[in-house]
Amino acid sequence: MVLLENDTFLTELTRLFQKCRTSGSVVITLKKYDGRTKPTPRKGHAESFEPVDNKCLVRASDGKKKISTVVTTKEVIKFQMAYSNLLRAHMDGLKKKDKKSKGHQQL
Amino acid sequence: MPYFQTWEEFARAAEKLYLTDPMKVRVVLKYRHCDGNLCIKVTDNACLQYKTDQAQDVKKIEKLHGKLMRLMVSKETHSGSMETD
């Protein structure tokens, strides 16, 4: 699993979307992150770090390649804007619902 | 695994689930361009799912995603006073 900077992550995510246009799926996961870098100790060792409350983990995969990034409160606005644009730009293969406002058409 | 029929129900249930246990809940988004559909799942090991092939839902999904992301990085755990854009 590759942990990247936010910008690099977005670039790589763009590439994932482009690669998967003809086949395959892009899976994106979003999870709250408390800054843990070591696995939870089993025998009740005192946790030697303070869990933080303001980070989240974003992962993406096309089945083969995996990328991830950590977003903090400071970065979230910038990241989220770029990320939303990315989603909207690439998830354009869905059906468009057309509202027939001029009455029903007999097909 | 239940699939929700309407977006509104799914969005409400998803946010509620997240607020019950923020550390446990994760959001999974699966996009298949070749099939032309998008599936979003919110789970803490009990799953809430929503599937769509409609372009109009992409924006809604992306907004919910952003909302949950902002909740995750904020230190407070309130839900009532989120600004809607």
PDB file of N, CA and C in Angstrom, chain A residues 4-86:
ATOM      1  N   LEU A   4       0.750   8.308  -0.050  1.00  0.00           N
ATOM      2  CA  LEU A   4       1.236   9.440  -0.838  1.00  0.00           C
ATOM      3  C   LEU A   4       0.831  10.760  -0.221  1.00  0.00           C
ATOM      4  N   GLU A   5       1.432  11.824  -0.753  1.00  0.00           N
ATOM      5  CA  GLU A   5       0.970  13.172  -0.413  1.00  0.00           C
ATOM      6  C   GLU A   5      -0.369  13.398  -1.102  1.00  0.00           C
ATOM      7  N   ASN A   6      -1.143  14.346  -0.575  1.00  0.00           N
ATOM      8  CA  ASN A   6      -2.472  14.586  -1.139  1.00  0.00           C
ATOM      9  C   ASN A   6      -2.431  14.836  -2.644  1.00  0.00           C
ATOM     10  N   ASP A   7      -1.515  15.690  -3.084  1.00  0.00           N
ATOM     11  CA  ASP A   7      -1.476  16.028  -4.507  1.00  0.00           C
ATOM     12  C   ASP A   7      -1.086  14.830  -5.363  1.00  0.00           C
ATOM     13  N   THR A   8      -0.101  14.113  -4.897  1.00  0.00           N
ATOM     14  CA  THR A   8       0.322  12.925  -5.642  1.00  0.00           C
ATOM     15  C   THR A   8      -0.813  11.922  -5.701  1.00  0.00           C
ATOM     16  N   PHE A   9      -1.517  11.779  -4.582  1.00  0.00           N
ATOM     17  CA  PHE A   9      -2.647  10.861  -4.540  1.00  0.00           C
ATOM     18  C   PHE A   9      -3.671  11.231  -5.600  1.00  0.00           C
ATOM     19  N   LEU A  10      -3.985  12.517  -5.699  1.00  0.00           N
ATOM     20  CA  LEU A  10      -4.984  12.944  -6.668  1.00  0.00           C
ATOM     21  C   LEU A  10      -4.523  12.662  -8.098  1.00  0.00           C
ATOM     22  N   THR A  11      -3.254  12.876  -8.356  1.00  0.00           N
ATOM     23  CA  THR A  11      -2.721  12.575  -9.693  1.00  0.00           C
ATOM     24  C   THR A  11      -2.840  11.085  -9.984  1.00  0.00           C
ATOM     25  N   GLU A  12      -2.447  10.294  -9.032  1.00  0.00           N
ATOM     26  CA  GLU A  12      -2.511   8.842  -9.236  1.00  0.00           C
ATOM     27  C   GLU A  12      -3.951   8.369  -9.355  1.00  0.00           C
ATOM     28  N   LEU A  13      -4.847   8.995  -8.613  1.00  0.00           N
ATOM     29  CA  LEU A  13      -6.259   8.614  -8.703  1.00  0.00           C
ATOM     30  C   LEU A  13      -6.802   8.924 -10.097  1.00  0.00           C
ATOM     31  N   THR A  14      -6.386  10.070 -10.638  1.00  0.00           N
ATOM     32  CA  THR A  14      -6.781  10.395 -12.009  1.00  0.00           C
ATOM     33  C   THR A  14      -6.332   9.295 -12.951  1.00  0.00           C
ATOM     34  N   ARG A  15      -5.095   8.868 -12.750  1.00  0.00           N
ATOM     35  CA  ARG A  15      -4.584   7.806 -13.623  1.00  0.00           C
ATOM     36  C   ARG A  15      -5.370   6.522 -13.476  1.00  0.00           C
ATOM     37  N   LEU A  16      -5.766   6.206 -12.243  1.00  0.00           N
ATOM     38  CA  LEU A  16      -6.560   4.993 -12.018  1.00  0.00           C
ATOM     39  C   LEU A  16      -7.871   5.072 -12.783  1.00  0.00           C
ATOM     40  N   PHE A  17      -8.518   6.212 -12.700  1.00  0.00           N
ATOM     41  CA  PHE A  17      -9.786   6.374 -13.404  1.00  0.00           C
ATOM     42  C   PHE A  17      -9.589   6.222 -14.902  1.00  0.00           C
ATOM     43  N   GLN A  18      -8.534   6.811 -15.405  1.00  0.00           N
ATOM     44  CA  GLN A  18      -8.311   6.741 -16.853  1.00  0.00           C
ATOM     45  C   GLN A  18      -8.035   5.318 -17.290  1.00  0.00           C
ATOM     46  N   LYS A  19      -7.271   4.617 -16.465  1.00  0.00           N
ATOM     47  CA  LYS A  19      -6.942   3.235 -16.823  1.00  0.00           C
ATOM     48  C   LYS A  19      -8.192   2.360 -16.862  1.00  0.00           C
ATOM     49  N   CYS A  20      -9.140   2.649 -15.975  1.00  0.00           N
ATOM     50  CA  CYS A  20     -10.282   1.757 -15.831  1.00  0.00           C
ATOM     51  C   CYS A  20     -11.460   2.141 -16.694  1.00  0.00           C
ATOM     52  N   ARG A  21     -11.255   3.018 -17.655  1.00  0.00           N
ATOM     53  CA  ARG A  21     -12.399   3.423 -18.449  1.00  0.00           C
ATOM     54  C   ARG A  21     -12.917   2.297 -19.324  1.00  0.00           C
ATOM     55  N   THR A  22     -12.051   1.429 -19.760  1.00  0.00           N
ATOM     56  CA  THR A  22     -12.535   0.379 -20.648  1.00  0.00           C
ATOM     57  C   THR A  22     -12.950  -0.876 -19.883  1.00  0.00           C
ATOM     58  N   SER A  23     -12.340  -1.103 -18.752  1.00  0.00           N
ATOM     59  CA  SER A  23     -12.760  -2.288 -17.999  1.00  0.00           C
ATOM     60  C   SER A  23     -12.338  -2.122 -16.552  1.00  0.00           C
ATOM     61  N   GLY A  24     -12.991  -2.802 -15.686  1.00  0.00           N
ATOM     62  CA  GLY A  24     -12.578  -2.807 -14.297  1.00  0.00           C
ATOM     63  C   GLY A  24     -13.280  -1.739 -13.476  1.00  0.00           C
ATOM     64  N   SER A  25     -13.014  -1.751 -12.178  1.00  0.00           N
ATOM     65  CA  SER A  25     -13.665  -0.787 -11.305  1.00  0.00           C
ATOM     66  C   SER A  25     -12.626  -0.045 -10.486  1.00  0.00           C
ATOM     67  N   VAL A  26     -13.008   1.135 -10.053  1.00  0.00           N
ATOM     68  CA  VAL A  26     -12.164   1.904  -9.141  1.00  0.00           C
ATOM     69  C   VAL A  26     -12.856   1.888  -7.787  1.00  0.00           C
ATOM     70  N   VAL A  27     -12.169   1.443  -6.762  1.00  0.00           N
ATOM     71  CA  VAL A  27     -12.770   1.390  -5.430  1.00  0.00           C
ATOM     72  C   VAL A  27     -12.082   2.418  -4.558  1.00  0.00           C
ATOM     73  N   ILE A  28     -12.887   3.289  -3.961  1.00  0.00           N
ATOM     74  CA  ILE A  28     -12.331   4.328  -3.093  1.00  0.00           C
ATOM     75  C   ILE A  28     -12.881   4.133  -1.691  1.00  0.00           C
ATOM     76  N   THR A  29     -12.016   4.173  -0.694  1.00  0.00           N
ATOM     77  CA  THR A  29     -12.449   3.979   0.684  1.00  0.00           C
ATOM     78  C   THR A  29     -12.072   5.196   1.518  1.00  0.00           C
ATOM     79  N   LEU A  30     -12.979   5.557   2.418  1.00  0.00           N
ATOM     80  CA  LEU A  30     -12.768   6.730   3.266  1.00  0.00           C
ATOM     81  C   LEU A  30     -12.965   6.295   4.712  1.00  0.00           C
ATOM     82  N   LYS A  31     -11.987   6.596   5.570  1.00  0.00           N
ATOM     83  CA  LYS A  31     -12.120   6.146   6.962  1.00  0.00           C
ATOM     84  C   LYS A  31     -11.465   7.150   7.908  1.00  0.00           C
ATOM     85  N   LYS A  32     -12.058   7.297   9.066  1.00  0.00           N
ATOM     86  CA  LYS A  32     -11.465   8.205  10.054  1.00  0.00           C
ATOM     87  C   LYS A  32     -10.172   7.581  10.587  1.00  0.00           C
ATOM     88  N   TYR A  33      -9.192   8.430  10.836  1.00  0.00           N
ATOM     89  CA  TYR A  33      -7.870   7.932  11.207  1.00  0.00           C
ATOM     90  C   TYR A  33      -7.407   8.615  12.475  1.00  0.00           C
ATOM     91  N   ASP A  34      -6.865   7.828  13.403  1.00  0.00           N
ATOM     92  CA  ASP A  34      -6.447   8.471  14.647  1.00  0.00           C
ATOM     93  C   ASP A  34      -4.936   8.559  14.778  1.00  0.00           C
ATOM     94  N   GLY A  35      -4.235   8.412  13.725  1.00  0.00           N
ATOM     95  CA  GLY A  35      -2.793   8.646  13.744  1.00  0.00           C
ATOM     96  C   GLY A  35      -1.965   7.490  14.247  1.00  0.00           C
ATOM     97  N   ARG A  36      -2.597   6.348  14.372  1.00  0.00           N
ATOM     98  CA  ARG A  36      -1.879   5.187  14.894  1.00  0.00           C
ATOM     99  C   ARG A  36      -0.863   4.683  13.882  1.00  0.00           C
ATOM    100  N   THR A  37       0.348   4.489  14.309  1.00  0.00           N
ATOM    101  CA  THR A  37       1.330   3.930  13.372  1.00  0.00           C
ATOM    102  C   THR A  37       1.768   2.544  13.770  1.00  0.00           C
ATOM    103  N   LYS A  38       1.406   2.105  14.959  1.00  0.00           N
ATOM    104  CA  LYS A  38       1.776   0.748  15.376  1.00  0.00           C
ATOM    105  C   LYS A  38       0.501  -0.026  15.676  1.00  0.00           C
ATOM    106  N   PRO A  39       0.521  -1.326  15.496  1.00  0.00           N
ATOM    107  CA  PRO A  39      -0.674  -2.109  15.815  1.00  0.00           C
ATOM    108  C   PRO A  39      -0.990  -2.035  17.308  1.00  0.00           C
ATOM    109  N   THR A  40      -2.288  -2.212  17.641  1.00  0.00           N
ATOM    110  CA  THR A  40      -2.717  -2.121  19.032  1.00  0.00           C
ATOM    111  C   THR A  40      -1.997  -3.174  19.859  1.00  0.00           C
ATOM    112  N   PRO A  41      -1.345  -2.779  20.932  1.00  0.00           N
ATOM    113  CA  PRO A  41      -0.610  -3.752  21.742  1.00  0.00           C
ATOM    114  C   PRO A  41      -1.569  -4.709  22.436  1.00  0.00           C
ATOM    115  N   ARG A  42      -1.172  -5.980  22.499  1.00  0.00           N
ATOM    116  CA  ARG A  42      -2.096  -6.984  23.024  1.00  0.00           C
ATOM    117  C   ARG A  42      -2.082  -7.049  24.543  1.00  0.00           C
ATOM    118  N   LYS A  43      -0.883  -6.909  25.136  1.00  0.00           N
ATOM    119  CA  LYS A  43      -0.797  -7.202  26.572  1.00  0.00           C
ATOM    120  C   LYS A  43      -0.931  -5.971  27.455  1.00  0.00           C
ATOM    121  N   GLY A  44      -1.675  -5.018  27.006  1.00  0.00           N
ATOM    122  CA  GLY A  44      -1.960  -3.893  27.889  1.00  0.00           C
ATOM    123  C   GLY A  44      -0.767  -3.003  28.143  1.00  0.00           C
ATOM    124  N   HIS A  45       0.132  -2.919  27.151  1.00  0.00           N
ATOM    125  CA  HIS A  45       1.186  -1.905  27.266  1.00  0.00           C
ATOM    126  C   HIS A  45       0.528  -0.547  27.206  1.00  0.00           C
ATOM    127  N   ALA A  46       1.075   0.400  27.907  1.00  0.00           N
ATOM    128  CA  ALA A  46       0.510   1.745  27.826  1.00  0.00           C
ATOM    129  C   ALA A  46       0.722   2.274  26.426  1.00  0.00           C
ATOM    130  N   GLU A  47      -0.337   2.790  25.828  1.00  0.00           N
ATOM    131  CA  GLU A  47      -0.200   3.344  24.489  1.00  0.00           C
ATOM    132  C   GLU A  47       0.687   4.575  24.567  1.00  0.00           C
ATOM    133  N   SER A  48       1.745   4.569  23.798  1.00  0.00           N
ATOM    134  CA  SER A  48       2.685   5.663  23.976  1.00  0.00           C
ATOM    135  C   SER A  48       2.435   6.803  23.018  1.00  0.00           C
ATOM    136  N   PHE A  49       1.201   6.939  22.530  1.00  0.00           N
ATOM    137  CA  PHE A  49       0.933   8.074  21.662  1.00  0.00           C
ATOM    138  C   PHE A  49      -0.467   8.589  21.938  1.00  0.00           C
ATOM    139  N   GLU A  50      -0.693   9.805  21.554  1.00  0.00           N
ATOM    140  CA  GLU A  50      -1.997  10.423  21.751  1.00  0.00           C
ATOM    141  C   GLU A  50      -2.809  10.269  20.480  1.00  0.00           C
ATOM    142  N   PRO A  51      -3.952   9.629  20.531  1.00  0.00           N
ATOM    143  CA  PRO A  51      -4.747   9.560  19.303  1.00  0.00           C
ATOM    144  C   PRO A  51      -5.233  10.941  18.912  1.00  0.00           C
ATOM    145  N   VAL A  52      -5.117  11.254  17.641  1.00  0.00           N
ATOM    146  CA  VAL A  52      -5.603  12.549  17.177  1.00  0.00           C
ATOM    147  C   VAL A  52      -6.968  12.374  16.565  1.00  0.00           C
ATOM    148  N   ASP A  53      -7.661  13.472  16.482  1.00  0.00           N
ATOM    149  CA  ASP A  53      -9.061  13.346  16.100  1.00  0.00           C
ATOM    150  C   ASP A  53      -9.358  13.929  14.731  1.00  0.00           C
ATOM    151  N   ASN A  54      -8.372  14.504  14.101  1.00  0.00           N
ATOM    152  CA  ASN A  54      -8.717  15.315  12.936  1.00  0.00           C
ATOM    153  C   ASN A  54      -8.085  14.820  11.646  1.00  0.00           C
ATOM    154  N   LYS A  55      -7.991  13.512  11.498  1.00  0.00           N
ATOM    155  CA  LYS A  55      -7.430  13.013  10.242  1.00  0.00           C
ATOM    156  C   LYS A  55      -8.340  11.945   9.661  1.00  0.00           C
ATOM    157  N   CYS A  56      -8.242  11.783   8.340  1.00  0.00           N
ATOM    158  CA  CYS A  56      -8.921  10.653   7.752  1.00  0.00           C
ATOM    159  C   CYS A  56      -8.048  10.058   6.657  1.00  0.00           C
ATOM    160  N   LEU A  57      -8.347   8.811   6.378  1.00  0.00           N
ATOM    161  CA  LEU A  57      -7.550   8.052   5.429  1.00  0.00           C
ATOM    162  C   LEU A  57      -8.376   7.846   4.175  1.00  0.00           C
ATOM    163  N   VAL A  58      -7.779   8.120   3.014  1.00  0.00           N
ATOM    164  CA  VAL A  58      -8.472   7.863   1.766  1.00  0.00           C
ATOM    165  C   VAL A  58      -7.628   6.872   0.984  1.00  0.00           C
ATOM    166  N   ARG A  59      -8.275   5.785   0.557  1.00  0.00           N
ATOM    167  CA  ARG A  59      -7.548   4.779  -0.213  1.00  0.00           C
ATOM    168  C   ARG A  59      -8.216   4.618  -1.561  1.00  0.00           C
ATOM    169  N   ALA A  60      -7.448   4.207  -2.568  1.00  0.00           N
ATOM    170  CA  ALA A  60      -8.051   3.926  -3.866  1.00  0.00           C
ATOM    171  C   ALA A  60      -7.338   2.751  -4.488  1.00  0.00           C
ATOM    172  N   SER A  61      -8.100   1.982  -5.265  1.00  0.00           N
ATOM    173  CA  SER A  61      -7.493   0.823  -5.904  1.00  0.00           C
ATOM    174  C   SER A  61      -8.240   0.489  -7.174  1.00  0.00           C
ATOM    175  N   ASP A  62      -7.514  -0.092  -8.124  1.00  0.00           N
ATOM    176  CA  ASP A  62      -8.195  -0.569  -9.320  1.00  0.00           C
ATOM    177  C   ASP A  62      -8.144  -2.090  -9.328  1.00  0.00           C
ATOM    178  N   GLY A  63      -7.912  -2.664  -8.159  1.00  0.00           N
ATOM    179  CA  GLY A  63      -7.818  -4.113  -8.081  1.00  0.00           C
ATOM    180  C   GLY A  63      -6.379  -4.555  -8.009  1.00  0.00           C
ATOM    181  N   LYS A  64      -5.511  -3.838  -8.727  1.00  0.00           N
ATOM    182  CA  LYS A  64      -4.103  -4.239  -8.709  1.00  0.00           C
ATOM    183  C   LYS A  64      -3.262  -3.208  -7.977  1.00  0.00           C
ATOM    184  N   LYS A  65      -3.400  -1.972  -8.410  1.00  0.00           N
ATOM    185  CA  LYS A  65      -2.571  -0.929  -7.797  1.00  0.00           C
ATOM    186  C   LYS A  65      -3.340  -0.301  -6.644  1.00  0.00           C
ATOM    187  N   LYS A  66      -2.637  -0.070  -5.541  1.00  0.00           N
ATOM    188  CA  LYS A  66      -3.296   0.533  -4.382  1.00  0.00           C
ATOM    189  C   LYS A  66      -2.573   1.818  -4.006  1.00  0.00           C
ATOM    190  N   ILE A  67      -3.342   2.853  -3.744  1.00  0.00           N
ATOM    191  CA  ILE A  67      -2.733   4.096  -3.272  1.00  0.00           C
ATOM    192  C   ILE A  67      -3.527   4.606  -2.077  1.00  0.00           C
ATOM    193  N   SER A  68      -2.884   5.453  -1.280  1.00  0.00           N
ATOM    194  CA  SER A  68      -3.609   6.002  -0.136  1.00  0.00           C
ATOM    195  C   SER A  68      -3.006   7.340   0.258  1.00  0.00           C
ATOM    196  N   THR A  69      -3.790   8.091   1.022  1.00  0.00           N
ATOM    197  CA  THR A  69      -3.293   9.357   1.533  1.00  0.00           C
ATOM    198  C   THR A  69      -4.005   9.693   2.833  1.00  0.00           C
ATOM    199  N   VAL A  70      -3.377  10.526   3.656  1.00  0.00           N
ATOM    200  CA  VAL A  70      -4.002  10.965   4.900  1.00  0.00           C
ATOM    201  C   VAL A  70      -4.377  12.429   4.725  1.00  0.00           C
ATOM    202  N   VAL A  71      -5.607  12.758   5.099  1.00  0.00           N
ATOM    203  CA  VAL A  71      -6.061  14.144   4.976  1.00  0.00           C
ATOM    204  C   VAL A  71      -6.312  14.693   6.379  1.00  0.00           C
ATOM    205  N   THR A  72      -5.789  15.875   6.644  1.00  0.00           N
ATOM    206  CA  THR A  72      -6.019  16.496   7.950  1.00  0.00           C
ATOM    207  C   THR A  72      -6.961  17.687   7.785  1.00  0.00           C
ATOM    208  N   THR A  73      -7.356  18.240   8.919  1.00  0.00           N
ATOM    209  CA  THR A  73      -8.288  19.367   8.865  1.00  0.00           C
ATOM    210  C   THR A  73      -7.760  20.488   7.986  1.00  0.00           C
ATOM    211  N   LYS A  74      -6.458  20.733   8.067  1.00  0.00           N
ATOM    212  CA  LYS A  74      -5.915  21.857   7.309  1.00  0.00           C
ATOM    213  C   LYS A  74      -5.999  21.611   5.808  1.00  0.00           C
ATOM    214  N   GLU A  75      -5.864  20.335   5.432  1.00  0.00           N
ATOM    215  CA  GLU A  75      -5.816  20.045   4.011  1.00  0.00           C
ATOM    216  C   GLU A  75      -7.171  19.711   3.419  1.00  0.00           C
ATOM    217  N   VAL A  76      -8.148  19.462   4.302  1.00  0.00           N
ATOM    218  CA  VAL A  76      -9.385  18.866   3.813  1.00  0.00           C
ATOM    219  C   VAL A  76     -10.109  19.741   2.794  1.00  0.00           C
ATOM    220  N   ILE A  77     -10.096  21.061   3.008  1.00  0.00           N
ATOM    221  CA  ILE A  77     -10.858  21.908   2.089  1.00  0.00           C
ATOM    222  C   ILE A  77     -10.275  21.826   0.683  1.00  0.00           C
ATOM    223  N   LYS A  78      -8.966  21.993   0.624  1.00  0.00           N
ATOM    224  CA  LYS A  78      -8.307  21.947  -0.681  1.00  0.00           C
ATOM    225  C   LYS A  78      -8.454  20.570  -1.309  1.00  0.00           C
ATOM    226  N   PHE A  79      -8.199  19.557  -0.512  1.00  0.00           N
ATOM    227  CA  PHE A  79      -8.265  18.196  -1.021  1.00  0.00           C
ATOM    228  C   PHE A  79      -9.659  17.874  -1.501  1.00  0.00           C
ATOM    229  N   GLN A  80     -10.650  18.254  -0.694  1.00  0.00           N
ATOM    230  CA  GLN A  80     -12.012  17.883  -1.015  1.00  0.00           C
ATOM    231  C   GLN A  80     -12.501  18.548  -2.285  1.00  0.00           C
ATOM    232  N   MET A  81     -12.069  19.778  -2.529  1.00  0.00           N
ATOM    233  CA  MET A  81     -12.473  20.452  -3.762  1.00  0.00           C
ATOM    234  C   MET A  81     -11.907  19.739  -4.966  1.00  0.00           C
ATOM    235  N   ALA A  82     -10.612  19.474  -4.900  1.00  0.00           N
ATOM    236  CA  ALA A  82      -9.970  18.803  -6.024  1.00  0.00           C
ATOM    237  C   ALA A  82     -10.540  17.396  -6.206  1.00  0.00           C
ATOM    238  N   TYR A  83     -10.784  16.733  -5.095  1.00  0.00           N
ATOM    239  CA  TYR A  83     -11.304  15.380  -5.124  1.00  0.00           C
ATOM    240  C   TYR A  83     -12.706  15.332  -5.720  1.00  0.00           C
ATOM    241  N   SER A  84     -13.565  16.285  -5.302  1.00  0.00           N
ATOM    242  CA  SER A  84     -14.919  16.316  -5.858  1.00  0.00           C
ATOM    243  C   SER A  84     -14.887  16.543  -7.355  1.00  0.00           C
ATOM    244  N   ASN A  85     -14.032  17.486  -7.785  1.00  0.00           N
ATOM    245  CA  ASN A  85     -13.938  17.742  -9.221  1.00  0.00           C
ATOM    246  C   ASN A  85     -13.528  16.490  -9.971  1.00  0.00           C
ATOM    247  N   LEU A  86     -12.595  15.792  -9.374  1.00  0.00           N
ATOM    248  CA  LEU A  86     -12.104  14.566  -9.983  1.00  0.00           C
ATOM    249  C   LEU A  86     -13.211  13.532 -10.127  1.00  0.00           C
TER     250      LEU A  86
END
